[in-house]
Structures are given as C-alpha cells and as structure tokens.
Coordinates of C-alpha atoms and ligand atoms in Angstrom, one line a residue:
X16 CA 0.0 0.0 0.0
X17 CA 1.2 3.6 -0.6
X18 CA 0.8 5.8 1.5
X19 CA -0.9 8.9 0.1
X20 CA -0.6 11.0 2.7
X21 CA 3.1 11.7 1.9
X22 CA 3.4 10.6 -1.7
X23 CA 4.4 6.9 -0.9
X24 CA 7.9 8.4 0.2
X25 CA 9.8 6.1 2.4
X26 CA 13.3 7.1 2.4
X27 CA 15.9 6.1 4.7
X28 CA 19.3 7.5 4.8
X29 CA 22.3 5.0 5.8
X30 CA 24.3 6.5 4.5
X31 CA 24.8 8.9 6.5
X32 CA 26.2 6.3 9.3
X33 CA 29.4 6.6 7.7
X34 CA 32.3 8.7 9.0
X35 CA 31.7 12.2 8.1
X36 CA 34.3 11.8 5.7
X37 CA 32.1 10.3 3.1
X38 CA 29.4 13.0 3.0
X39 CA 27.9 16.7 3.0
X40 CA 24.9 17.9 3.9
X41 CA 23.6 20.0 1.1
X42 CA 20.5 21.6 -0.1
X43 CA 19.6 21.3 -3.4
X44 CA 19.3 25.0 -5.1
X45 CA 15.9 26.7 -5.7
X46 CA 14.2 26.6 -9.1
X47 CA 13.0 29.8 -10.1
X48 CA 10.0 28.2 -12.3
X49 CA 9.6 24.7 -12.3
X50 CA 7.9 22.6 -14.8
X51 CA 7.8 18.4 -15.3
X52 CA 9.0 17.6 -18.3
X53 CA 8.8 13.8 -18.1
X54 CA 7.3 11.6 -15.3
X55 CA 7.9 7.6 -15.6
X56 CA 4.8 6.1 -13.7
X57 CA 5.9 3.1 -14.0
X58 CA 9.3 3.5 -12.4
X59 CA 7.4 5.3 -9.3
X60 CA 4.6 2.2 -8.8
X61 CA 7.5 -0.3 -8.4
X62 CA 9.3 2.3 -5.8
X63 CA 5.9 2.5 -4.0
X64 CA 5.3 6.0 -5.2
X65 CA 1.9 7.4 -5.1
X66 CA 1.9 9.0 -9.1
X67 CA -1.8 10.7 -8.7
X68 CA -0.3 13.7 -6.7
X69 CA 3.5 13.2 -7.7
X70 CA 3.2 13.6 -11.3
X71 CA 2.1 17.0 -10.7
X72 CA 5.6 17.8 -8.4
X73 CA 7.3 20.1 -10.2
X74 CA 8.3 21.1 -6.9
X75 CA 10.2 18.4 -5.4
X76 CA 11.9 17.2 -8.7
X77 CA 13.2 20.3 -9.2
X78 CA 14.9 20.6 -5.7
X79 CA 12.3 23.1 -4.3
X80 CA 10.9 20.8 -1.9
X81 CA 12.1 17.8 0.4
X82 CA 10.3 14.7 -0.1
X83 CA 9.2 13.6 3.5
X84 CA 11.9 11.7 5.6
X85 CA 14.5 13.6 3.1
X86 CA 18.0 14.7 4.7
X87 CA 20.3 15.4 1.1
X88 CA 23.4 15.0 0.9
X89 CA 26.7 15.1 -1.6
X90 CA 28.7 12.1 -1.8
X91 CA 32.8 12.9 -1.6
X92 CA 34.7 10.7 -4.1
X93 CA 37.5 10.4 -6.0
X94 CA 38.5 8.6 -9.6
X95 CA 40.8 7.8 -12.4
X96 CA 39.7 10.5 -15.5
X97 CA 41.3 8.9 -18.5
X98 CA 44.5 7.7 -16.3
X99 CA 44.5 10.5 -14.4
X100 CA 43.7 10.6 -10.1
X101 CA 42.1 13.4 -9.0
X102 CA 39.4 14.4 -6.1
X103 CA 35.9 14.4 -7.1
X104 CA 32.1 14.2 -5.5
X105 CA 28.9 14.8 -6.6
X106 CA 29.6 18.2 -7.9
X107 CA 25.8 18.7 -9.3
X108 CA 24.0 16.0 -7.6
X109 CA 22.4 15.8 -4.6
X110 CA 21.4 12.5 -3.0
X111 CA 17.0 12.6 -1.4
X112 CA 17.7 9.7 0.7
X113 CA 17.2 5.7 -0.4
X114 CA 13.9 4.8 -1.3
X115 CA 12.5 1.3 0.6
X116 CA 10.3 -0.2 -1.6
X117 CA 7.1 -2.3 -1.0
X118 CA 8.7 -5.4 -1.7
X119 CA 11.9 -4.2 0.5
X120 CA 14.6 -3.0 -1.8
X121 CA 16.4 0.3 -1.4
X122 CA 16.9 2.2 -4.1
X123 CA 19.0 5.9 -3.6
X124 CA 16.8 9.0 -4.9
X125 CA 19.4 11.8 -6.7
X126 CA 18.5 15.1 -8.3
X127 CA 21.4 15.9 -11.3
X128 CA 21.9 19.4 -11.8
X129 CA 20.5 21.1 -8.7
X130 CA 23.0 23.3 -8.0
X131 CA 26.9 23.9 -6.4
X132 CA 27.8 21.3 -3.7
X133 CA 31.5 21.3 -1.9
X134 CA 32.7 19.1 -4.5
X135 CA 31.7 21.7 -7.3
X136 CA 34.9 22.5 -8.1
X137 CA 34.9 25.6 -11.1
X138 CA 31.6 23.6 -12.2
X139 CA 27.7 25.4 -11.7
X140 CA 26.3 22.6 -10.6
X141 CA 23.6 22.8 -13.0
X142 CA 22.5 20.6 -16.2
X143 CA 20.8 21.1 -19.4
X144 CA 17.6 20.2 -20.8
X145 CA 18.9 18.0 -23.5
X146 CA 21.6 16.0 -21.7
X147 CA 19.1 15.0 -19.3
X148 CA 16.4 13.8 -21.3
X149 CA 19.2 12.2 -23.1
X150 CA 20.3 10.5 -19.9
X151 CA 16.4 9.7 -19.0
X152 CA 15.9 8.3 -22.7
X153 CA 19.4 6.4 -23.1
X154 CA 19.1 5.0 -19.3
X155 CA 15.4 3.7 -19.5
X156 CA 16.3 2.0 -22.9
X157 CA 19.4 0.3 -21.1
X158 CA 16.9 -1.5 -18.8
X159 CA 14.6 -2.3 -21.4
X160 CA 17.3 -4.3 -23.3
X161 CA 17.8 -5.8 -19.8
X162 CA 21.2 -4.3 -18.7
X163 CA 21.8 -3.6 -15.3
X164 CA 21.3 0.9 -15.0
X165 CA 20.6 3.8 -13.4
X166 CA 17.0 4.4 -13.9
X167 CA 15.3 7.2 -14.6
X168 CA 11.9 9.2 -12.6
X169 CA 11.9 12.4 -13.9
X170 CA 13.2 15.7 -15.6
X171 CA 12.2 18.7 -14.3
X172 CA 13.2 22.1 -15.7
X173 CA 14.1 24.7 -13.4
X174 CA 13.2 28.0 -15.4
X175 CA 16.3 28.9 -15.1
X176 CA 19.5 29.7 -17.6
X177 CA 22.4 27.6 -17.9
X178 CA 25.5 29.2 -19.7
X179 CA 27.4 26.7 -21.8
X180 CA 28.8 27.4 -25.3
X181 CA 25.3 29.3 -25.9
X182 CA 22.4 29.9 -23.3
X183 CA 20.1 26.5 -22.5
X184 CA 17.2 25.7 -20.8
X185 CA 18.5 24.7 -17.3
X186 CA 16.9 21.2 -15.8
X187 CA 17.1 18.5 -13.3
X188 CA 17.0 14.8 -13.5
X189 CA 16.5 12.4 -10.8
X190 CA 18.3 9.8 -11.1
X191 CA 17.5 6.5 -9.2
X192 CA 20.2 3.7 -8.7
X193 CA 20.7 0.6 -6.4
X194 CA 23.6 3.0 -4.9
X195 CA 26.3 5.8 -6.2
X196 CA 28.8 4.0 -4.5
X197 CA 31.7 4.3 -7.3
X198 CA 35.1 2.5 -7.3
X199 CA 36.4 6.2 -7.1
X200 CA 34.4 6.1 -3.8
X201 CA 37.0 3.4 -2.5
X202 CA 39.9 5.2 -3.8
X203 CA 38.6 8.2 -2.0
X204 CA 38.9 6.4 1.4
X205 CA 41.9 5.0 0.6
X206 CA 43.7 8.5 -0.6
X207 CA 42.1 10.5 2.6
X208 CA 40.6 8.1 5.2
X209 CA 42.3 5.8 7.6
X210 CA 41.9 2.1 7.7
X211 CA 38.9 2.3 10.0
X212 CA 37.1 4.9 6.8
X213 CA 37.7 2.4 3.9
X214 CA 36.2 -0.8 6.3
X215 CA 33.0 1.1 7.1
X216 CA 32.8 1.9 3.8
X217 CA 33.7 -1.7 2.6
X218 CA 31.3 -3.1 4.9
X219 CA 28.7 -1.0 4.4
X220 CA 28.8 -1.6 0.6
X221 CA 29.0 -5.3 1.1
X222 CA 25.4 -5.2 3.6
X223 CA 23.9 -3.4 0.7
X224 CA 24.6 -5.1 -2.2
X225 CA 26.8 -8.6 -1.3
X226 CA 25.0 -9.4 1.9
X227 CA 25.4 -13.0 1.4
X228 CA 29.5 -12.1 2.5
X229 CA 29.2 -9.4 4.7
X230 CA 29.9 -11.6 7.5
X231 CA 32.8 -14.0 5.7
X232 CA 36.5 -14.1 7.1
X233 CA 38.0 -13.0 3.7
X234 CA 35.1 -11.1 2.6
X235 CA 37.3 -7.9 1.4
X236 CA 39.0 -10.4 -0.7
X237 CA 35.3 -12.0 -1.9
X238 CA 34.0 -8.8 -2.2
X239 CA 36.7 -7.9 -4.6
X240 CA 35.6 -11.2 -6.9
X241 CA 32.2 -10.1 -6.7
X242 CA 32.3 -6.5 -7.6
X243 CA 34.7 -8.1 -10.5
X244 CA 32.1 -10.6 -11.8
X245 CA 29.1 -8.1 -11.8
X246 CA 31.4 -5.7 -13.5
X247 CA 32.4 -8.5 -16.2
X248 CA 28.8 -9.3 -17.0
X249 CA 27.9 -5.6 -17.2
X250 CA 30.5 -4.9 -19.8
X251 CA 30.3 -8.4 -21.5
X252 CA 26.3 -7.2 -22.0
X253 CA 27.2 -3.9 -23.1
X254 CA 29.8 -5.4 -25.7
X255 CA 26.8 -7.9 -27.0
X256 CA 24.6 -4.4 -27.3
X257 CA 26.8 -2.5 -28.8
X258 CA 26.6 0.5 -26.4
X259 CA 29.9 2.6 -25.5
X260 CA 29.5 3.9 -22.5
X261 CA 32.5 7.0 -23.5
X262 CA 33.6 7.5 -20.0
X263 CA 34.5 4.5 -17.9
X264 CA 36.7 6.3 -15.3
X265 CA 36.7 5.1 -12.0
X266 CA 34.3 7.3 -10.5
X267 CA 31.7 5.9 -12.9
X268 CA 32.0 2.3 -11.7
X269 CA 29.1 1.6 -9.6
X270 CA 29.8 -1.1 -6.9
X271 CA 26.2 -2.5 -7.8
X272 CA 27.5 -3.6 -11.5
X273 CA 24.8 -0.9 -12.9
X274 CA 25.7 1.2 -15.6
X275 CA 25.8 5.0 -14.6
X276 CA 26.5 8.4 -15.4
X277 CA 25.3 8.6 -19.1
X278 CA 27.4 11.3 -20.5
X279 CA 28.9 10.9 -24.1
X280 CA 27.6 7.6 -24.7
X281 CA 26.1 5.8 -27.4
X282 CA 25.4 2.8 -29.3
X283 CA 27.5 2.2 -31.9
X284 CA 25.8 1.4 -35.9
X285 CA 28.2 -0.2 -38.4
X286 CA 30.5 -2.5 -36.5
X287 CA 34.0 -1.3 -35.7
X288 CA 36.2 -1.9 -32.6
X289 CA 37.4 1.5 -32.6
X290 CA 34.5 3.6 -32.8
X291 CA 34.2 6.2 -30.6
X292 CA 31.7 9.0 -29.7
X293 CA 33.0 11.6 -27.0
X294 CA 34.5 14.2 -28.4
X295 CA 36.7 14.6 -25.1
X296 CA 38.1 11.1 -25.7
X297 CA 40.9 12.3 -28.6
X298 CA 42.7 9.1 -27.9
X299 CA 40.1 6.1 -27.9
X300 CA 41.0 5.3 -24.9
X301 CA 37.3 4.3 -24.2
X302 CA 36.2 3.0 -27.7
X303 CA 34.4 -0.3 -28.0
X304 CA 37.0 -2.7 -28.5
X305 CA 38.7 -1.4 -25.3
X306 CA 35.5 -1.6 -23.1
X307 CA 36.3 -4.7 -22.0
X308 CA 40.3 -4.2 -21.2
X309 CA 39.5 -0.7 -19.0
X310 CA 37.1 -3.1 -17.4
X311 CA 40.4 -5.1 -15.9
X312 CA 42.4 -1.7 -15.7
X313 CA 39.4 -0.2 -13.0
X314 CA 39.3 -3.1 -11.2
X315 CA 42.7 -3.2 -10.9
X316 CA 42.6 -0.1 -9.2
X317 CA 39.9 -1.0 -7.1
X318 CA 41.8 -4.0 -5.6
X319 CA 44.5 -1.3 -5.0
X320 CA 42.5 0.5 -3.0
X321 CA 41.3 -3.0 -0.8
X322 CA 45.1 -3.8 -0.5
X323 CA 45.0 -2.8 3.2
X324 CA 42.1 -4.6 4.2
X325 CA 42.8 -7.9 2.7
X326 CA 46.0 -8.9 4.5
X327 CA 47.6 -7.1 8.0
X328 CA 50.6 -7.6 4.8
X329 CA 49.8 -5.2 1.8
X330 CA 52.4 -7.4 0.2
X331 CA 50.6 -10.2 0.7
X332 CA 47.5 -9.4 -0.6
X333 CA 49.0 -8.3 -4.2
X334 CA 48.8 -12.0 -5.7
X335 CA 45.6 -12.3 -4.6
X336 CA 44.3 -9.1 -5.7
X337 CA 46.0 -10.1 -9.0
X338 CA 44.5 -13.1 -9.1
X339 CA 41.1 -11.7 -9.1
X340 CA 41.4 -9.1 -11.9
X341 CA 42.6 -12.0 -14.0
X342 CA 39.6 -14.0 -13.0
X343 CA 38.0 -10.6 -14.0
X344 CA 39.6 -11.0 -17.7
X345 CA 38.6 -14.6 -18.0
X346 CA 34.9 -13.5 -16.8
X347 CA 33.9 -10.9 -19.4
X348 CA 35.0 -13.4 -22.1
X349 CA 33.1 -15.8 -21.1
X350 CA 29.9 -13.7 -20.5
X351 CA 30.5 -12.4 -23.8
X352 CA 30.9 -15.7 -25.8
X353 CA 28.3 -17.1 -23.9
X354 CA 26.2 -14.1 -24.6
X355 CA 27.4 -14.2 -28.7
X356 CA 26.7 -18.3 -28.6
X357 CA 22.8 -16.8 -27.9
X358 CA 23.1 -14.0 -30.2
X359 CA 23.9 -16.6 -33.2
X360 CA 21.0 -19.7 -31.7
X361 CA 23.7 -21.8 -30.5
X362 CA 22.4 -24.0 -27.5
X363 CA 25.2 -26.0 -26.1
X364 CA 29.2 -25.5 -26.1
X365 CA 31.6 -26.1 -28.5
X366 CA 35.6 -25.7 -29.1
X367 CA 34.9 -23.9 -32.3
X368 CA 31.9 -21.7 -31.8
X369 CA 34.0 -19.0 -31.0
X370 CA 36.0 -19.1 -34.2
X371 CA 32.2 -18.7 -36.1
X372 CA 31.4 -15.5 -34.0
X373 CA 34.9 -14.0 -35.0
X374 CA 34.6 -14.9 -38.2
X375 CA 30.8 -13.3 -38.7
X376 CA 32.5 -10.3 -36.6
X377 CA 35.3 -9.8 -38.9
X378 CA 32.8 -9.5 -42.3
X379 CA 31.0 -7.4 -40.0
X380 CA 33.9 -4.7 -39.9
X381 CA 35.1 -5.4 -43.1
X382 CA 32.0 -4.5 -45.2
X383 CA 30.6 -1.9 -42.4
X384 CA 27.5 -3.6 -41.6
X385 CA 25.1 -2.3 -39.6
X386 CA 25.9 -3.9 -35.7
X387 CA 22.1 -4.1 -34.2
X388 CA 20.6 -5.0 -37.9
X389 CA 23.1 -7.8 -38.8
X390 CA 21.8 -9.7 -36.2
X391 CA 18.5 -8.7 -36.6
X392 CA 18.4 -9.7 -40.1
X393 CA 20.0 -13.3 -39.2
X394 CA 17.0 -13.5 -36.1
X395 CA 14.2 -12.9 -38.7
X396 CA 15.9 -14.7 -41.4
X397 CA 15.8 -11.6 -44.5
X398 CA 19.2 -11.2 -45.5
X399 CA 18.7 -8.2 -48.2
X400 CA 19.7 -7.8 -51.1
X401 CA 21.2 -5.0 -51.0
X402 CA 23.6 -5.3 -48.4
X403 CA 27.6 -5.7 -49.3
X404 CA 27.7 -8.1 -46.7
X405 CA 25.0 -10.5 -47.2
X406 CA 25.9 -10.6 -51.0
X407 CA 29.8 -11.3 -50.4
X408 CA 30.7 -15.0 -51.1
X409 CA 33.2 -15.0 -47.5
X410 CA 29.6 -14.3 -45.8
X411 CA 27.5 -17.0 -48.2
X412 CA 30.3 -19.5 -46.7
X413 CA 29.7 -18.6 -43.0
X414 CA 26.1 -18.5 -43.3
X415 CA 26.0 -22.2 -44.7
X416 CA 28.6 -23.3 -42.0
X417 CA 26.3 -21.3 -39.3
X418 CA 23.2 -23.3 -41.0
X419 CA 25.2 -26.3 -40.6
X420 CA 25.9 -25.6 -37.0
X421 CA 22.0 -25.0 -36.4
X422 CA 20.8 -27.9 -38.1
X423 CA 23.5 -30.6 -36.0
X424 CA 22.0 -29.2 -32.9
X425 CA 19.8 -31.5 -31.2
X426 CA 17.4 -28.1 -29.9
X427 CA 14.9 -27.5 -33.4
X428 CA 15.7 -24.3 -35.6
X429 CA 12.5 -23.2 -34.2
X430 CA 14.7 -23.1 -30.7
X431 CA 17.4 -21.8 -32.1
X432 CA 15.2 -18.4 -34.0
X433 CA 13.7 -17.8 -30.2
X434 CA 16.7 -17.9 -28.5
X435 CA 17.8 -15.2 -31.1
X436 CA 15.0 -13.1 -30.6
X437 CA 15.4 -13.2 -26.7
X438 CA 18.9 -11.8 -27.4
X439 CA 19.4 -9.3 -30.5
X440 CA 17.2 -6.3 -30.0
X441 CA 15.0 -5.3 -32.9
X442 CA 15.7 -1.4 -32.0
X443 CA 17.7 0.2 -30.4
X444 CA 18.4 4.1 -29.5
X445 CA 20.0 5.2 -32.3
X446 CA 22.1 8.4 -32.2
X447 CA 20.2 10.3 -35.3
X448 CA 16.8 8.7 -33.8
X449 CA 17.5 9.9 -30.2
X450 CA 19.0 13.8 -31.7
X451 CA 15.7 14.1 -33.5
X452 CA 13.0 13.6 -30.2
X453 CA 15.5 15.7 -28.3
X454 CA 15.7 18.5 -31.0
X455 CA 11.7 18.0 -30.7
X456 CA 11.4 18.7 -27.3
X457 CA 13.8 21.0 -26.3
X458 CA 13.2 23.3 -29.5
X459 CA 9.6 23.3 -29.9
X460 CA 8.6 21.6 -26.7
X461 CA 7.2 18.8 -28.8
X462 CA 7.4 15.5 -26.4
X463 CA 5.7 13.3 -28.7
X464 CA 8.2 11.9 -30.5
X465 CA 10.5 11.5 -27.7
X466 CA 7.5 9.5 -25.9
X467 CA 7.2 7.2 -29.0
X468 CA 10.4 6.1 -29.2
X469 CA 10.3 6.0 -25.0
X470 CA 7.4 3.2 -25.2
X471 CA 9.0 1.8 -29.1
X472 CA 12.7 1.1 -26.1
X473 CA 10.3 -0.5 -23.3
X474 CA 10.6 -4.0 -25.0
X475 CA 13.2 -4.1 -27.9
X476 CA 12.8 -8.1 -28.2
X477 CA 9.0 -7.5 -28.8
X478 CA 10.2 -7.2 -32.6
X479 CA 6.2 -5.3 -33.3
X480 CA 4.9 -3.4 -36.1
X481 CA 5.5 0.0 -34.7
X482 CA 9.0 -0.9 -34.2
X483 CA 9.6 -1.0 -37.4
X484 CA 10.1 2.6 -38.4
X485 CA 12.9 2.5 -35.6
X486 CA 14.6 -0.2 -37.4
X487 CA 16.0 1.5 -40.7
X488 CA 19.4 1.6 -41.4
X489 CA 20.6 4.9 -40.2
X490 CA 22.2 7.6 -42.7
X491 CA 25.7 7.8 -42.7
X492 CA 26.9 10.7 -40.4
X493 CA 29.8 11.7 -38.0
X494 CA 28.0 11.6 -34.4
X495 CA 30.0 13.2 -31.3
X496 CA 28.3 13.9 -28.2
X497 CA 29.8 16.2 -25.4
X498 CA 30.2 15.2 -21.7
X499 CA 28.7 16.4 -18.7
X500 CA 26.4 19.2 -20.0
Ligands
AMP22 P1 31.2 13.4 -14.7 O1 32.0 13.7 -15.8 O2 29.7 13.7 -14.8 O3 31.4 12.0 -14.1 O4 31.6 14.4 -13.5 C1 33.0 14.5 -13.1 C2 33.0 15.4 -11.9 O5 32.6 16.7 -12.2 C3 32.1 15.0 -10.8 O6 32.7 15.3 -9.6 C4 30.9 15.8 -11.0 O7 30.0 15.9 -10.0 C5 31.5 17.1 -11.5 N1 30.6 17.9 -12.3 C6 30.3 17.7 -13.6 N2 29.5 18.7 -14.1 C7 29.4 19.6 -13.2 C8 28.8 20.9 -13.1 N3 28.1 21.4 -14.1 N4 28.9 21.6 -11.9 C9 29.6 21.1 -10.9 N5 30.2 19.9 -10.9 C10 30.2 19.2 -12.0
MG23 MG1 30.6 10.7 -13.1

C-alpha cells in the first residue's frame, strides 16, 4: 500500500552512518519556475510512489521541496579520469535519501543538476535540458534491453538559464540507482581516510549489495571477486549491445554492476572496434574494442585501494588481488561468448563456436554492416539484397557453415530463431533517432516523438509493427556527443 498521505515516500538514509568523511549535507538550489517535463509512472509504482499527486511535483523534482523523511546529501569521491587521479564528488548531484520499496529493496533518490555542492569545483552545478532527457531516454532503454542501469523518474526544468557554449534551458534529473557508491568512492577512502574509513565503507557496501558475505573471514577479498564478476557481466552485455558507455573512469563504476552516469555515450551502428563517440576522448582510450580491457584496468585499481584490508601484509595481498582481476579478464569473455553463442541460436558449447562468432564479426567490420541489424536480419531470417555483406561470397560461406551448425544441434531451428530473438534487440536508441526527439522537445517543446520512441525502447525483443520505423538503417553521419552538460 502507498501511502498517500506523503506521496508513498519512504526514504531512509544510511548512509549517513558513515564517517563524516564520506558525505555533505547540502540543499539542493531553488528553481525559479519549475515545470515536469517527463514523469515515468511506471518506475514510481514499483518504488511505492503514489503518481496521482506526484506527477504533478514540479516542486520536489526540481529541488524546491524535500520529499518527507528527506536529509540530502553530496557524496565525496575520488577517480581515475582517462588515467589520471584526482578528487571528485557529486559536484551537481544531490542525494534525497534511499527509497525502501514495498517489496523491501532500497533504491537511492538523486537530483542531477541542482545546484553547487563542496565538490563543485569551477563547475555550476547545474545541467541542461537536452543531456538530461538524453540520460532519461538512453538510461530507461538500457533497462529495457535488460542491462543492469541507473534508472530514470523524472526531468524537471528549473526556469532557469544555464551558460554553456550558448544559453540553455536549465533542468534537473533524478536519477535513481541501487547506490552511487563508485570504485572512485574506494579510492577516496583510501587517498584521505584511515583504515577504519575504507572498512566502514567496505562493509557497508557489502550489507547493501553482497550481503550473502558481509559476514565472511575473507570477505574484502570476496568482495573484490564479486564487484569483479558483476562488472564483467555488465560490460560483457554492453559489448553484446553494442553500447559505449565514453567514460569508464573510475568514479563511474558503480559497486552494484549498474551502468551509470550517461554522458557521451552511445550505441555504436556499423560495426567497428574503434568507434568512438565523445568528443573529449581524442585518444580512444574508451572506444568499443577497449571496453572490456578498461574493465580489468578499474578493477585493478579497485583491488589497490582494498590492499590494506585484505591482508595485515599489503604485500601479501597483491597476488591475490591479481588473481582476481585476471579472473575478471577470464569473466567478461566468457559472459561475452556465452552471450554471442545466444546471439547466433547456439544452444550448447563447442571448441569452435567462438571461431564462427569471430569470423561473422570480422565480415561485419570489413564490409561496415550495420551492428544491431546484422543480427537482426540473421533472427528474422531476411538477409537483403542490398547489403555488401550479405551478397559477399566469405559471408555465403559462414552462413552455410552457421546453418550447418544449427541444423546438428539437437534443440529445433524453431529453438534456435527464439533464442535469437530473446537476445538481438529489434531497435535500439539510435544516435540520429535519439537527436531528433530531443531537438523536438527542447526546441519546440514537442514531447511526442520522444515518448514514442520512449514506449517503441520499453521492450526491444517484442520485434512489433510499430518498431519498425525504428529499425531502418541509419544515414551515414559523424556523431559526437559532449560530456557532462
Ligand atoms: P562526470 O564527468 O559527470 O562523471 O563528472 C565528473 C566530476 O565533475 C564529478 O565530480 C561531477 O560531480 C562534477 N561535475 C560535472 N559537471 C558539473 C557541473 N556542471 N557543476 C559542478 N560539478 C560538475
Ligand atoms: Mg561521473
């Protein structure tokens, strides 16, 4: 039951049980006009919200007013930014409280772009319309296609100015998440806490999201496997999605294995290792192919930052610690193959399935085929005619091996096509699709189109009618988006 009285709110905050350190207490700035821009019902029923008087909040989403049993906060961290350590914290974020809902989960509550907090730095604190219903859009389609995210309950926009390389339309998001705590929140404690900091922290983090070790003799060294493996599977999914996430420093690794912070990410059309999107990332440090290697290189840093706590000897722990991240590397190729193996309708294991998927990948690059609509076109069976790929004779010779593979299996074809369909999304947000609802809303205050393709996201594997139009090959174009606007 909800209760209506106070909106269904039922927030706790826990958080603030840890050492001072950790945490400010922080108002979120005043809004001179709110307005709610977007309102996701469904997300507030399974938090317990009460949606007949919330979705009318402008208020409260905007930072104006607490929710009941509020006490905000900024959370201090620190991170890795493309190699480099520096001190962080939620510079434009400020935390409600975590959300308990009906069936007993606890979910933190975050405005984005509510104003200057201590860990501001030169920064405003604030955010812009666009980015954020870019974030709500990108994030809510994440979950649809099943990967662990950040979710999404509403923009809100403030009325307000924000100064960036023109003047915007100023907003907040709130952003809701199993919990903000970051590998850079680890490194935090370990750069300016003492040993007493980083084990509150360590097992506070393990209560809330590895219970099932918070009370093991080596759990610092368990918890490092586990934060590893849910990491693995993450990026393993995202690989199998095509989606570059553009900014995998430290400080974006949530300890839950969710994705967060959705910044100059995208998903990625014709296949290619290397592509890219953010235009701050002039190297490629963070392009697709590397996902999965950056993966290893954070949680290395993460077990440096557990050193202390897994042996009295920080020498002693280094094997082990070493040990893990290359049980990491072994991991996220494993999810992936086993996750490509369902991709392609193979039920079962064998030595050379993975030489198949490389060898479909390879054509893939070489003739620039579309990621999300190669495999699309393999689930549904209609290879065009047109395409370079499909027509090549290297691809007519995989596909007959591939058929050959299908057909020795002892699970039907019929198997095989469902499997597929569980596994390669019919849509997914693609960067001109996504521009276009955004350029809707935030220059015409159109929100139609951005609510089509909203619902089109909620079930990608639905492969409907309406999808369709979604489904197109995109036009050729140079995409770049820019971070943290
Ligand atoms: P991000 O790139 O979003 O992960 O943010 C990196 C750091 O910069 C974090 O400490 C953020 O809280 C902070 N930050 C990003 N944008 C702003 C802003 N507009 N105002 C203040 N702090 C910000
Ligand atoms: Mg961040």
């Amino acid at each position: 039951m909800t209760d209506k009285q106070n909106q269904g709110w039922s927030l706790e905050n826990t958080y603030q049980q840890l050492p001072k350190l950790f945490f400010t207490n922080v108002k979120p700035a005043k809004a001179d006009a709110p307005v709610l821009a977007v309102y996701n019902e469904k997300l507030a029923a399974e938090l317990g919200l009460d949606s007949s008087a919330l979705k009318h909040e402008a208020e409260i989403f905007a930072g104006n007013k607490l929710p009941e049993g509020s006490n905000p906060i900024a959370q201090a961290y620190a991170g890795h930014q493309f190699g480099s350590f520096t001190m962080l914290g939620d510079g434009r974020a400020v935390l409600f409280g975590e959300q308990v809902t009906p069936k007993g989960e606890r979910y933190d509550i975050q405005l984005k772009g509510s104003g200057r907090t201590p860990y501001s730095r030169g920064g405003d604190g604030r955010a812009v319309l666009g980015p954020m219903l870019r974030e709500y859009l990108i994030s809510e389609a994440m979950h649809g296609l099943g990967i662990p995210t950040s979710r999404s309950l509403a923009v809100a926009t403030t009325g307000g100015t924000v100064f960036r390389e023109a003047p915007l339309p100023g907003a907040v998001l709130t952003r809701v998440a199993e919990s903000h705590i970051r590998v850079g929140t680890f490194q935090y404690a370990r750069q300016w806490g003492n040993k007493k900091d980083l084990q509150a922290l360590a097992d506070y983090s393990m209560k809330r999201h590895y219970p099932e070790i918070a009370e093991d003799e080596n759990r610092y060294l368990t918890f490092l496997y586990k934060v590893a493996d849910k990491q693995a599977e993450l990026i393993a999914d995202w690989q199998l999605k095509g989606f570059i996430h553009g900014v995998m420093n430290t400080d974006n690794v949530a300890i839950s294995g969710e994705t967060i912070d959705y910044g100059p990410c995208a998903f990625m059309d014709q296949y290619d290792r290397k592509t890219v999107f953010s235009s701050i990332d002039q190297q490629g440090r963070y392009a697709y192919g590397n996902q999965p290697g950056i993966g290893a290189w954070n949680m290395a840093r993460f077990a440096e930052s557990l050193l202390v706590l897994m042996d009295e000897d920080e020498e002693e722990a280094i094997p082990k610690a070493k040990e893990a991240v290359e049980t990491y590397v072994q991991s996220v190729e494993a999810y992936w193959l086993d996750g490509m193996r369902k991709k392609l309708g193979i039920i079962g294991q064998s030595d050379d399935d993975k030489t198949l998927i490389r060898s479909l990948l390879d054509l893939m690059e070489k003739y620039h085929a579309d990621f999300t609509n190669t495999f699309r076109a393999l689930t549904l069976q209609q290879l065009d005619a047109d395409s370079v790929l499909f027509q090549s004779t290297a691809f007519k010779e995989w596909h007959q091996a591939w058929q050959d593979k299908l057909e020795s299996q002892t699970a039907s074809l019929e198997e095989a096509y469902q499997l597929m369909k569980r596994h390669n999304p019919s849509i997914i947000p693609r960067n001109y699709l996504v521009e276009e609802v955004l350029a809707a809303a935030v220059t015409e205050g159109d929100y139609e189109p951005f609510h089509a393709l909203l619902t089109a996201l909620e079930d990608p594997y639905a492969y409907t009618e309406e999808q369709e139009k979604y489904a197109v090959d995109p036009p050729e174009q140079d995409f770049q988006t820019f971070c943290g606007t």
